[in-house]
PDB file of C-alpha atoms and ligand atoms in Angstrom:
ATOM      1  CA  MET A   1      -0.615 -42.419  16.060  1.00 97.00           C
ATOM      2  CA  ARG A   2      -0.311 -45.118  12.846  1.00 97.00           C
ATOM      3  CA  ILE A   3      -1.934 -43.919   9.893  1.00 98.00           C
ATOM      4  CA  LEU A   4      -1.915 -45.888   6.258  1.00 98.00           C
ATOM      5  CA  PHE A   5      -1.967 -43.413   3.567  1.00 98.00           C
ATOM      6  CA  CYS A   6      -2.864 -46.639   0.127  1.00 98.00           C
ATOM      7  CA  GLY A   7      -2.058 -45.700  -3.703  1.00 98.00           C
ATOM      8  CA  ASP A   8      -4.657 -45.239  -6.858  1.00 98.00           C
ATOM      9  CA  ILE A   9      -6.801 -48.272  -6.227  1.00 98.00           C
ATOM     10  CA  VAL A  10      -6.684 -49.798 -10.126  1.00 98.00           C
ATOM     11  CA  GLY A  11     -10.153 -51.628 -11.386  1.00 98.00           C
ATOM     12  CA  LYS A  12     -11.211 -55.007  -9.750  1.00 98.00           C
ATOM     13  CA  SER A  13      -7.484 -56.071  -9.002  1.00 98.00           C
ATOM     14  CA  GLY A  14      -7.260 -53.056  -6.568  1.00 98.00           C
ATOM     15  CA  ARG A  15     -10.542 -53.599  -4.937  1.00 98.00           C
ATOM     16  CA  ASP A  16     -10.394 -56.856  -4.648  1.00 98.00           C
ATOM     17  CA  VAL A  17      -6.138 -56.462  -1.951  1.00 98.00           C
ATOM     18  CA  MET A  18      -7.387 -53.855  -0.248  1.00 98.00           C
ATOM     19  CA  VAL A  19     -10.755 -55.758   0.673  1.00 98.00           C
ATOM     20  CA  ARG A  20      -8.514 -58.711   0.936  1.00 98.00           C
ATOM     21  CA  GLU A  21      -5.516 -57.175   2.833  1.00 97.00           C
ATOM     22  CA  LEU A  22      -6.829 -54.412   4.576  1.00 98.00           C
ATOM     23  CA  PRO A  23      -8.894 -55.732   8.071  1.00 98.00           C
ATOM     24  CA  ALA A  24      -6.392 -58.037   8.686  1.00 96.00           C
ATOM     25  CA  LEU A  25      -3.447 -54.920   8.214  1.00 96.00           C
ATOM     26  CA  ARG A  26      -5.451 -52.724   9.810  1.00 97.00           C
ATOM     27  CA  ARG A  27      -5.163 -55.079  13.128  1.00 96.00           C
ATOM     28  CA  ASN A  28      -2.277 -56.577  13.059  1.00 95.00           C
ATOM     29  CA  MET A  29      -0.244 -52.585  12.880  1.00 96.00           C
ATOM     30  CA  LYS A  30      -2.331 -51.347  14.903  1.00 96.00           C
ATOM     31  CA  ILE A  31      -3.668 -48.783  12.439  1.00 97.00           C
ATOM     32  CA  ASP A  32      -5.709 -45.905  13.275  1.00 97.00           C
ATOM     33  CA  PHE A  33      -6.600 -44.104  10.266  1.00 98.00           C
ATOM     34  CA  VAL A  34      -6.854 -45.340   6.453  1.00 98.00           C
ATOM     35  CA  VAL A  35      -6.383 -42.400   3.481  1.00 98.00           C
ATOM     36  CA  ALA A  36      -6.980 -44.209   0.292  1.00 98.00           C
ATOM     37  CA  ASN A  37      -7.296 -43.226  -3.356  1.00 98.00           C
ATOM     38  CA  ALA A  38     -10.100 -44.380  -5.122  1.00 98.00           C
ATOM     39  CA  GLU A  39      -9.922 -42.143  -8.747  1.00 97.00           C
ATOM     40  CA  ASN A  40      -9.382 -45.226 -11.049  1.00 97.00           C
ATOM     41  CA  ALA A  41     -11.325 -48.166  -8.628  1.00 97.00           C
ATOM     42  CA  ALA A  42     -13.698 -48.605 -11.265  1.00 97.00           C
ATOM     43  CA  HIS A  43     -12.678 -50.139 -14.490  1.00 95.00           C
ATOM     44  CA  GLY A  44      -9.793 -47.334 -14.338  1.00 94.00           C
ATOM     45  CA  PHE A  45     -11.956 -44.306 -14.315  1.00 96.00           C
ATOM     46  CA  GLY A  46     -13.011 -42.569 -11.359  1.00 96.00           C
ATOM     47  CA  MET A  47     -15.476 -44.391  -8.847  1.00 97.00           C
ATOM     48  CA  THR A  48     -19.003 -45.538  -7.794  1.00 98.00           C
ATOM     49  CA  GLU A  49     -20.484 -45.106  -4.293  1.00 98.00           C
ATOM     50  CA  LYS A  50     -20.987 -48.954  -4.543  1.00 98.00           C
ATOM     51  CA  ILE A  51     -17.349 -49.204  -4.372  1.00 98.00           C
ATOM     52  CA  CYS A  52     -16.763 -46.848  -2.256  1.00 98.00           C
ATOM     53  CA  LEU A  53     -18.728 -47.897   0.220  1.00 98.00           C
ATOM     54  CA  GLU A  54     -16.932 -51.502  -0.266  1.00 98.00           C
ATOM     55  CA  LEU A  55     -13.353 -49.289   0.713  1.00 98.00           C
ATOM     56  CA  PHE A  56     -15.081 -47.715   3.948  1.00 98.00           C
ATOM     57  CA  GLU A  57     -16.631 -51.563   5.010  1.00 98.00           C
ATOM     58  CA  SER A  58     -13.113 -52.972   4.495  1.00 98.00           C
ATOM     59  CA  GLY A  59     -11.287 -50.492   6.823  1.00 98.00           C
ATOM     60  CA  VAL A  60     -10.919 -46.663   4.552  1.00 98.00           C
ATOM     61  CA  ASP A  61     -11.766 -43.716   6.693  1.00 98.00           C
ATOM     62  CA  VAL A  62     -11.422 -41.587   4.051  1.00 98.00           C
ATOM     63  CA  ILE A  63     -11.245 -41.816   0.046  1.00 98.00           C
ATOM     64  CA  THR A  64      -8.840 -39.457  -1.862  1.00 98.00           C
ATOM     65  CA  GLY A  65      -9.602 -38.720  -5.857  1.00 98.00           C
ATOM     66  CA  GLY A  66      -7.518 -36.720  -8.341  1.00 98.00           C
ATOM     67  CA  ASN A  67      -8.033 -35.936 -12.228  1.00 96.00           C
ATOM     68  CA  HIS A  68     -10.112 -38.861 -13.207  1.00 97.00           C
ATOM     69  CA  THR A  69     -12.508 -37.769  -9.642  1.00 96.00           C
ATOM     70  CA  TRP A  70     -15.103 -37.269 -12.667  1.00 96.00           C
ATOM     71  CA  ASP A  71     -14.975 -39.960 -14.891  1.00 95.00           C
ATOM     72  CA  LYS A  72     -18.060 -41.445 -13.048  1.00 96.00           C
ATOM     73  CA  ALA A  73     -20.574 -38.719 -13.504  1.00 96.00           C
ATOM     74  CA  GLU A  74     -22.772 -40.911 -10.599  1.00 97.00           C
ATOM     75  CA  ILE A  75     -20.121 -39.769  -7.509  1.00 97.00           C
ATOM     76  CA  ILE A  76     -20.792 -36.099  -8.361  1.00 97.00           C
ATOM     77  CA  PRO A  77     -23.968 -36.304  -6.254  1.00 97.00           C
ATOM     78  CA  VAL A  78     -22.020 -37.837  -4.063  1.00 98.00           C
ATOM     79  CA  LEU A  79     -18.978 -36.088  -3.424  1.00 97.00           C
ATOM     80  CA  GLU A  80     -21.589 -32.915  -2.255  1.00 96.00           C
ATOM     81  CA  ARG A  81     -23.370 -35.517   0.249  1.00 97.00           C
ATOM     82  CA  ASP A  82     -20.162 -38.022   2.084  1.00 98.00           C
ATOM     83  CA  LYS A  83     -17.599 -35.858   3.686  1.00 98.00           C
ATOM     84  CA  ARG A  84     -15.784 -38.795   3.871  1.00 98.00           C
ATOM     85  CA  ILE A  85     -14.665 -38.572  -0.429  1.00 98.00           C
ATOM     86  CA  LEU A  86     -12.268 -35.710  -1.282  1.00 98.00           C
ATOM     87  CA  ARG A  87     -11.649 -34.143  -4.865  1.00 98.00           C
ATOM     88  CA  PRO A  88      -8.794 -32.291  -5.567  1.00 98.00           C
ATOM     89  CA  LEU A  89      -9.118 -28.979  -3.246  1.00 98.00           C
ATOM     90  CA  ASN A  90      -8.199 -26.424  -6.420  1.00 98.00           C
ATOM     91  CA  TYR A  91     -10.372 -26.998  -8.747  1.00 98.00           C
ATOM     92  CA  PRO A  92     -12.606 -23.581  -9.294  1.00 96.00           C
ATOM     93  CA  ALA A  93     -14.528 -22.307  -7.156  1.00 95.00           C
ATOM     94  CA  GLY A  94     -18.322 -23.838  -7.334  1.00 95.00           C
ATOM     95  CA  THR A  95     -17.225 -27.258  -8.212  1.00 97.00           C
ATOM     96  CA  PRO A  96     -18.785 -29.781  -6.264  1.00 97.00           C
ATOM     97  CA  GLY A  97     -17.230 -31.740  -3.227  1.00 98.00           C
ATOM     98  CA  ARG A  98     -14.704 -30.755  -1.443  1.00 98.00           C
ATOM     99  CA  GLY A  99     -10.470 -30.885  -1.161  1.00 98.00           C
ATOM    100  CA  SER A 100     -10.564 -31.031   2.989  1.00 98.00           C
ATOM    101  CA  CYS A 101     -11.551 -32.591   5.110  1.00 98.00           C
ATOM    102  CA  ALA A 102     -11.267 -32.579   9.711  1.00 98.00           C
ATOM    103  CA  PHE A 103     -12.271 -36.021  11.022  1.00 98.00           C
ATOM    104  CA  THR A 104     -12.146 -37.620  13.918  1.00 96.00           C
ATOM    105  CA  ASP A 105     -11.099 -41.291  15.138  1.00 92.00           C
ATOM    106  CA  GLY A 106     -12.408 -43.534  17.659  1.00 87.00           C
ATOM    107  CA  ARG A 107     -10.276 -41.852  20.375  1.00 93.00           C
ATOM    108  CA  GLY A 108     -10.947 -38.456  19.662  1.00 95.00           C
ATOM    109  CA  ARG A 109      -8.033 -36.663  18.070  1.00 97.00           C
ATOM    110  CA  ARG A 110      -8.681 -34.767  15.238  1.00 98.00           C
ATOM    111  CA  ILE A 111      -7.432 -35.667  11.855  1.00 98.00           C
ATOM    112  CA  LEU A 112      -7.442 -32.947   8.263  1.00 98.00           C
ATOM    113  CA  VAL A 113      -7.286 -34.798   5.579  1.00 98.00           C
ATOM    114  CA  VAL A 114      -6.298 -32.433   1.984  1.00 98.00           C
ATOM    115  CA  ASN A 115      -6.429 -33.886  -1.569  1.00 98.00           C
ATOM    116  CA  ILE A 116      -4.567 -31.160  -3.628  1.00 98.00           C
ATOM    117  CA  MET A 117      -3.610 -31.546  -7.359  1.00 98.00           C
ATOM    118  CA  ALA A 118      -0.598 -30.862  -8.994  1.00 98.00           C
ATOM    119  CA  ARG A 119       0.033 -28.592 -12.311  1.00 98.00           C
ATOM    120  CA  LEU A 120       2.635 -29.807 -14.033  1.00 97.00           C
ATOM    121  CA  PHE A 121       1.715 -31.889 -16.862  1.00 97.00           C
ATOM    122  CA  MET A 122      -1.480 -32.668 -15.814  1.00 96.00           C
ATOM    123  CA  GLU A 123      -4.413 -29.704 -16.360  1.00 92.00           C
ATOM    124  CA  LEU A 124      -4.651 -26.255 -15.561  1.00 92.00           C
ATOM    125  CA  LEU A 125      -6.074 -26.017 -11.859  1.00 97.00           C
ATOM    126  CA  ASP A 126      -6.121 -23.361  -9.490  1.00 97.00           C
ATOM    127  CA  ASP A 127      -2.341 -22.984  -8.184  1.00 98.00           C
ATOM    128  CA  PRO A 128      -1.563 -25.640  -5.508  1.00 98.00           C
ATOM    129  CA  PHE A 129       1.412 -23.698  -3.429  1.00 98.00           C
ATOM    130  CA  GLN A 130      -0.834 -21.406  -3.191  1.00 98.00           C
ATOM    131  CA  ALA A 131      -4.352 -22.974  -2.587  1.00 98.00           C
ATOM    132  CA  ILE A 132      -2.670 -24.765   0.438  1.00 98.00           C
ATOM    133  CA  GLN A 133      -1.928 -21.947   2.260  1.00 97.00           C
ATOM    134  CA  ASP A 134      -6.408 -21.273   2.988  1.00 95.00           C
ATOM    135  CA  VAL A 135      -6.327 -24.887   4.588  1.00 96.00           C
ATOM    136  CA  LEU A 136      -3.299 -25.205   5.895  1.00 96.00           C
ATOM    137  CA  PRO A 137      -2.733 -24.106   9.758  1.00 91.00           C
ATOM    138  CA  LEU A 138       0.477 -21.964  10.399  1.00 92.00           C
ATOM    139  CA  ALA A 139       2.003 -23.849  12.810  1.00 92.00           C
ATOM    140  CA  ALA A 140       2.860 -27.579  13.698  1.00 95.00           C
ATOM    141  CA  PRO A 141      -0.298 -29.592  12.927  1.00 96.00           C
ATOM    142  CA  LYS A 142      -1.513 -29.444  16.928  1.00 95.00           C
ATOM    143  CA  HIS A 143      -0.821 -25.730  16.918  1.00 94.00           C
ATOM    144  CA  GLY A 144      -3.719 -25.660  14.519  1.00 93.00           C
ATOM    145  CA  GLY A 145      -6.054 -28.441  16.170  1.00 96.00           C
ATOM    146  CA  PHE A 146      -4.877 -31.076  14.975  1.00 97.00           C
ATOM    147  CA  GLU A 147      -3.354 -34.105  15.556  1.00 98.00           C
ATOM    148  CA  ALA A 148      -3.187 -35.303  12.161  1.00 98.00           C
ATOM    149  CA  VAL A 149      -2.577 -33.769   8.890  1.00 98.00           C
ATOM    150  CA  LEU A 150      -2.014 -35.683   6.154  1.00 98.00           C
ATOM    151  CA  ILE A 151      -2.018 -34.253   2.306  1.00 98.00           C
ATOM    152  CA  ASP A 152      -2.389 -36.561  -0.535  1.00 98.00           C
ATOM    153  CA  LEU A 153      -0.969 -34.595  -3.573  1.00 98.00           C
ATOM    154  CA  HIS A 154      -2.061 -35.906  -7.177  1.00 98.00           C
ATOM    155  CA  GLY A 155       0.690 -35.401  -9.681  1.00 98.00           C
ATOM    156  CA  GLU A 156       2.773 -36.495 -12.147  1.00 98.00           C
ATOM    157  CA  ALA A 157       6.215 -34.582 -11.435  1.00 98.00           C
ATOM    158  CA  THR A 158       8.692 -35.049  -8.750  1.00 98.00           C
ATOM    159  CA  SER A 159       9.936 -31.925  -8.483  1.00 98.00           C
ATOM    160  CA  GLU A 160       6.768 -30.542  -8.096  1.00 98.00           C
ATOM    161  CA  LYS A 161       5.430 -32.764  -5.442  1.00 98.00           C
ATOM    162  CA  MET A 162       9.306 -32.445  -3.738  1.00 98.00           C
ATOM    163  CA  ALA A 163       8.717 -29.020  -3.493  1.00 98.00           C
ATOM    164  CA  PHE A 164       5.073 -28.858  -2.273  1.00 98.00           C
ATOM    165  CA  ALA A 165       6.002 -31.202   0.637  1.00 98.00           C
ATOM    166  CA  HIS A 166       9.535 -29.114   1.759  1.00 98.00           C
ATOM    167  CA  MET A 167       6.981 -25.117   1.231  1.00 98.00           C
ATOM    168  CA  VAL A 168       4.567 -27.391   3.945  1.00 98.00           C
ATOM    169  CA  ASP A 169       7.106 -28.947   6.338  1.00 98.00           C
ATOM    170  CA  GLY A 170       6.438 -28.748   9.756  1.00 98.00           C
ATOM    171  CA  ARG A 171       3.252 -27.500   8.826  1.00 98.00           C
ATOM    172  CA  ALA A 172       1.922 -31.381   8.559  1.00 98.00           C
ATOM    173  CA  THR A 173       1.743 -34.733   9.560  1.00 98.00           C
ATOM    174  CA  LEU A 174       2.440 -36.986   6.115  1.00 98.00           C
ATOM    175  CA  VAL A 175       2.633 -35.234   1.838  1.00 98.00           C
ATOM    176  CA  VAL A 176       2.620 -38.138   0.033  1.00 98.00           C
ATOM    177  CA  GLY A 177       1.995 -38.236  -3.925  1.00 98.00           C
ATOM    178  CA  THR A 178      -0.040 -40.002  -5.926  1.00 98.00           C
ATOM    179  CA  HIS A 179      -1.194 -40.441 -10.096  1.00 98.00           C
ATOM    180  CA  THR A 180       1.954 -42.461 -11.079  1.00 98.00           C
ATOM    181  CA  HIS A 181       1.439 -45.527  -9.933  1.00 98.00           C
ATOM    182  CA  VAL A 182       4.646 -46.122  -9.378  1.00 98.00           C
ATOM    183  CA  PRO A 183       5.783 -46.324  -5.411  1.00 98.00           C
ATOM    184  CA  THR A 184       9.202 -44.499  -5.126  1.00 98.00           C
ATOM    185  CA  ALA A 185      11.905 -45.577  -2.556  1.00 98.00           C
ATOM    186  CA  ASP A 186      12.245 -42.363  -0.950  1.00 98.00           C
ATOM    187  CA  ALA A 187       9.959 -42.450   2.394  1.00 98.00           C
ATOM    188  CA  MET A 188      11.455 -40.338   4.770  1.00 98.00           C
ATOM    189  CA  ILE A 189      10.785 -37.405   7.657  1.00 98.00           C
ATOM    190  CA  LEU A 190      11.912 -34.101   6.318  1.00 98.00           C
ATOM    191  CA  THR A 191      13.820 -31.840   8.815  1.00 98.00           C
ATOM    192  CA  GLY A 192      11.049 -29.706   9.815  1.00 98.00           C
ATOM    193  CA  GLY A 193       9.254 -32.670  11.303  1.00 98.00           C
ATOM    194  CA  THR A 194       6.614 -34.042   8.206  1.00 98.00           C
ATOM    195  CA  ALA A 195       6.282 -37.306   6.780  1.00 98.00           C
ATOM    196  CA  TYR A 196       6.840 -38.002   3.065  1.00 98.00           C
ATOM    197  CA  GLN A 197       7.128 -39.767  -0.523  1.00 98.00           C
ATOM    198  CA  THR A 198       6.924 -39.081  -3.863  1.00 98.00           C
ATOM    199  CA  ASP A 199       4.671 -41.412  -4.954  1.00 98.00           C
ATOM    200  CA  ALA A 200       2.787 -43.931  -2.560  1.00 98.00           C
ATOM    201  CA  GLY A 201       2.672 -46.636  -5.796  1.00 98.00           C
ATOM    202  CA  MET A 202      -0.940 -48.004  -7.163  1.00 98.00           C
ATOM    203  CA  CYS A 203      -3.062 -50.944  -5.268  1.00 98.00           C
ATOM    204  CA  GLY A 204      -3.589 -53.338  -8.480  1.00 98.00           C
ATOM    205  CA  ASP A 205      -1.891 -55.583 -10.908  1.00 98.00           C
ATOM    206  CA  TYR A 206       1.706 -54.701 -11.403  1.00 98.00           C
ATOM    207  CA  ASP A 207       1.823 -56.780 -14.353  1.00 98.00           C
ATOM    208  CA  SER A 208       0.344 -54.273 -16.461  1.00 98.00           C
ATOM    209  CA  VAL A 209       1.362 -50.570 -17.375  1.00 97.00           C
ATOM    210  CA  ILE A 210       0.715 -48.346 -14.711  1.00 98.00           C
ATOM    211  CA  GLY A 211      -2.428 -50.919 -14.096  1.00 98.00           C
ATOM    212  CA  MET A 212      -3.569 -51.039 -17.460  1.00 97.00           C
ATOM    213  CA  THR A 213      -3.401 -54.000 -20.102  1.00 97.00           C
ATOM    214  CA  LYS A 214       0.278 -54.502 -21.739  1.00 96.00           C
ATOM    215  CA  GLY A 215      -0.980 -55.312 -24.832  1.00 94.00           C
ATOM    216  CA  PRO A 216      -2.710 -51.953 -25.363  1.00 94.00           C
ATOM    217  CA  SER A 217      -0.595 -49.356 -23.690  1.00 94.00           C
ATOM    218  CA  ILE A 218       2.394 -50.879 -25.676  1.00 93.00           C
ATOM    219  CA  ASN A 219       0.621 -50.102 -29.147  1.00 92.00           C
ATOM    220  CA  ASN A 220      -0.512 -46.735 -28.117  1.00 90.00           C
ATOM    221  CA  PHE A 221       3.300 -46.213 -28.068  1.00 92.00           C
ATOM    222  CA  LEU A 222       3.706 -47.956 -31.151  1.00 93.00           C
ATOM    223  CA  ARG A 223       1.612 -46.138 -33.577  1.00 90.00           C
ATOM    224  CA  LYS A 224      -0.144 -43.481 -34.074  1.00 79.00           C
ATOM    225  CA  MET A 225      -3.166 -44.143 -34.549  1.00 81.00           C
ATOM    226  CA  PRO A 226      -6.780 -43.387 -32.271  1.00 75.00           C
ATOM    227  CA  ARG A 227      -5.463 -45.106 -29.529  1.00 79.00           C
ATOM    228  CA  GLN A 228      -6.577 -48.229 -28.346  1.00 81.00           C
ATOM    229  CA  ARG A 229      -8.992 -48.627 -25.417  1.00 86.00           C
ATOM    230  CA  MET A 230      -7.677 -49.196 -22.489  1.00 90.00           C
ATOM    231  CA  SER A 231      -9.086 -52.037 -19.837  1.00 95.00           C
ATOM    232  CA  PRO A 232      -7.088 -52.290 -16.454  1.00 97.00           C
ATOM    233  CA  ALA A 233      -5.450 -55.678 -15.603  1.00 97.00           C
ATOM    234  CA  ASP A 234      -7.002 -58.179 -13.461  1.00 97.00           C
ATOM    235  CA  GLY A 235      -4.234 -60.249 -12.246  1.00 98.00           C
ATOM    236  CA  ASP A 236      -3.448 -60.391  -8.440  1.00 98.00           C
ATOM    237  CA  GLY A 237      -3.009 -57.425  -7.501  1.00 98.00           C
ATOM    238  CA  THR A 238      -0.374 -55.744  -4.750  1.00 98.00           C
ATOM    239  CA  LEU A 239      -1.477 -53.216  -2.013  1.00 98.00           C
ATOM    240  CA  CYS A 240       1.231 -50.305  -1.691  1.00 98.00           C
ATOM    241  CA  GLY A 241       0.916 -47.265   1.125  1.00 98.00           C
ATOM    242  CA  VAL A 242       3.020 -45.354   3.560  1.00 98.00           C
ATOM    243  CA  LEU A 243       2.494 -45.969   6.946  1.00 98.00           C
ATOM    244  CA  VAL A 244       3.203 -42.462   9.274  1.00 98.00           C
ATOM    245  CA  GLU A 245       3.546 -42.878  13.197  1.00 98.00           C
ATOM    246  CA  SER A 246       3.025 -39.539  14.768  1.00 98.00           C
ATOM    247  CA  ASP A 247       3.210 -37.981  17.920  1.00 98.00           C
ATOM    248  CA  ASP A 248       0.303 -36.714  19.084  1.00 97.00           C
ATOM    249  CA  ARG A 249       1.514 -33.846  20.993  1.00 97.00           C
ATOM    250  CA  THR A 250       2.949 -32.251  18.086  1.00 98.00           C
ATOM    251  CA  GLY A 251       1.114 -33.519  15.103  1.00 98.00           C
ATOM    252  CA  LEU A 252       4.890 -34.326  13.398  1.00 98.00           C
ATOM    253  CA  ALA A 253       6.118 -37.830  11.754  1.00 98.00           C
ATOM    254  CA  VAL A 254       8.099 -40.313  13.913  1.00 98.00           C
ATOM    255  CA  LYS A 255       8.540 -42.912  11.485  1.00 98.00           C
ATOM    256  CA  VAL A 256       7.569 -43.026   8.297  1.00 98.00           C
ATOM    257  CA  ALA A 257       7.347 -46.515   6.196  1.00 98.00           C
ATOM    258  CA  PRO A 258       6.133 -47.945   2.612  1.00 98.00           C
ATOM    259  CA  VAL A 259       3.576 -50.923   2.659  1.00 98.00           C
ATOM    260  CA  ARG A 260       3.910 -53.002  -0.661  1.00 98.00           C
ATOM    261  CA  VAL A 261       1.044 -56.605   0.351  1.00 97.00           C
ATOM    262  CA  GLY A 262       0.334 -58.827  -1.676  1.00 96.00           C
ATOM    263  CA  GLY A 263       1.049 -58.893  -6.078  1.00 97.00           C
ATOM    264  CA  ARG A 264       4.042 -58.604  -7.712  1.00 97.00           C
ATOM    265  CA  LEU A 265       5.445 -56.272  -6.304  1.00 97.00           C
ATOM    266  CA  SER A 266       8.436 -57.593  -3.272  1.00 96.00           C
ATOM    267  CA  PRO A 267       6.613 -56.892  -0.321  1.00 96.00           C
ATOM    268  CA  THR A 268       7.528 -54.835   2.898  1.00 96.00           C
ATOM    269  CA  GLU A 269       8.206 -56.376   6.007  1.00 90.00           C
ATOM    270  CA  ASN A 270       5.680 -54.429   8.033  1.00 81.00           C
ATOM    271  CA  GLY A 271       6.648 -55.305  11.035  1.00 60.00           C
ATOM    272  CA  ALA A 272       6.916 -52.613  13.538  1.00 49.00           C
TER     273      ALA A 272
HETATM  274 FE1  FE2 B   1      -4.841 -39.584 -11.404  1.00 52.66          FE
END
């Protein structure tokens, strides 16, 4: 199976590059399933149902969130009724929505998608290392009844993401980090067969400070006065993601590669 994970979609630049590029990418790269993180899609903070529907229309199958999931309150009832939109798994019991869900692709293959949040330099949610044990089968994905298991680990610290990935190595098809908005150059298949990249990068305008306009972002570092209001940069966006090819007989990865299309980042070839 060929799976594309797209990193944090930031504002209109991020949404535009998804709508513009994803349909052709999906077709040309023979992608079977697409997951995208959209917690910054609504002007940098949160997501709305309208935005989610636009992303589904452009070829996204499942949307994941993070610490900004809740910024637009209107999404909360949508999280309850639309299983295609996930929030991190390790929020306290009773939090609206869900952190994992099983899906079936057009060929009847079962795909488990999990969204979970790290804790270093983040909100102190439930322990993600423990929380994942409740939803992740103990063996390779296929033995747990899935052709693929995809985990979006939303977090700041590279060490925490890497430790988490090694802990679940062999039990997931892909562990990919989100939240830092900068793609890391460590796409690899871990020794147990799980594809990994510490951060997928963002889908948005890179002529910015992690997606936000440069001036206010610089001023917030220069001055200790009340912070200036941040808004997303609105130039040409780069679609940043990770492509994984997996073996349906095991649910483990056979190939992983970064994907970059459009905007300022140097493009990947996206050939095979
Ligand atoms: Fe985030």
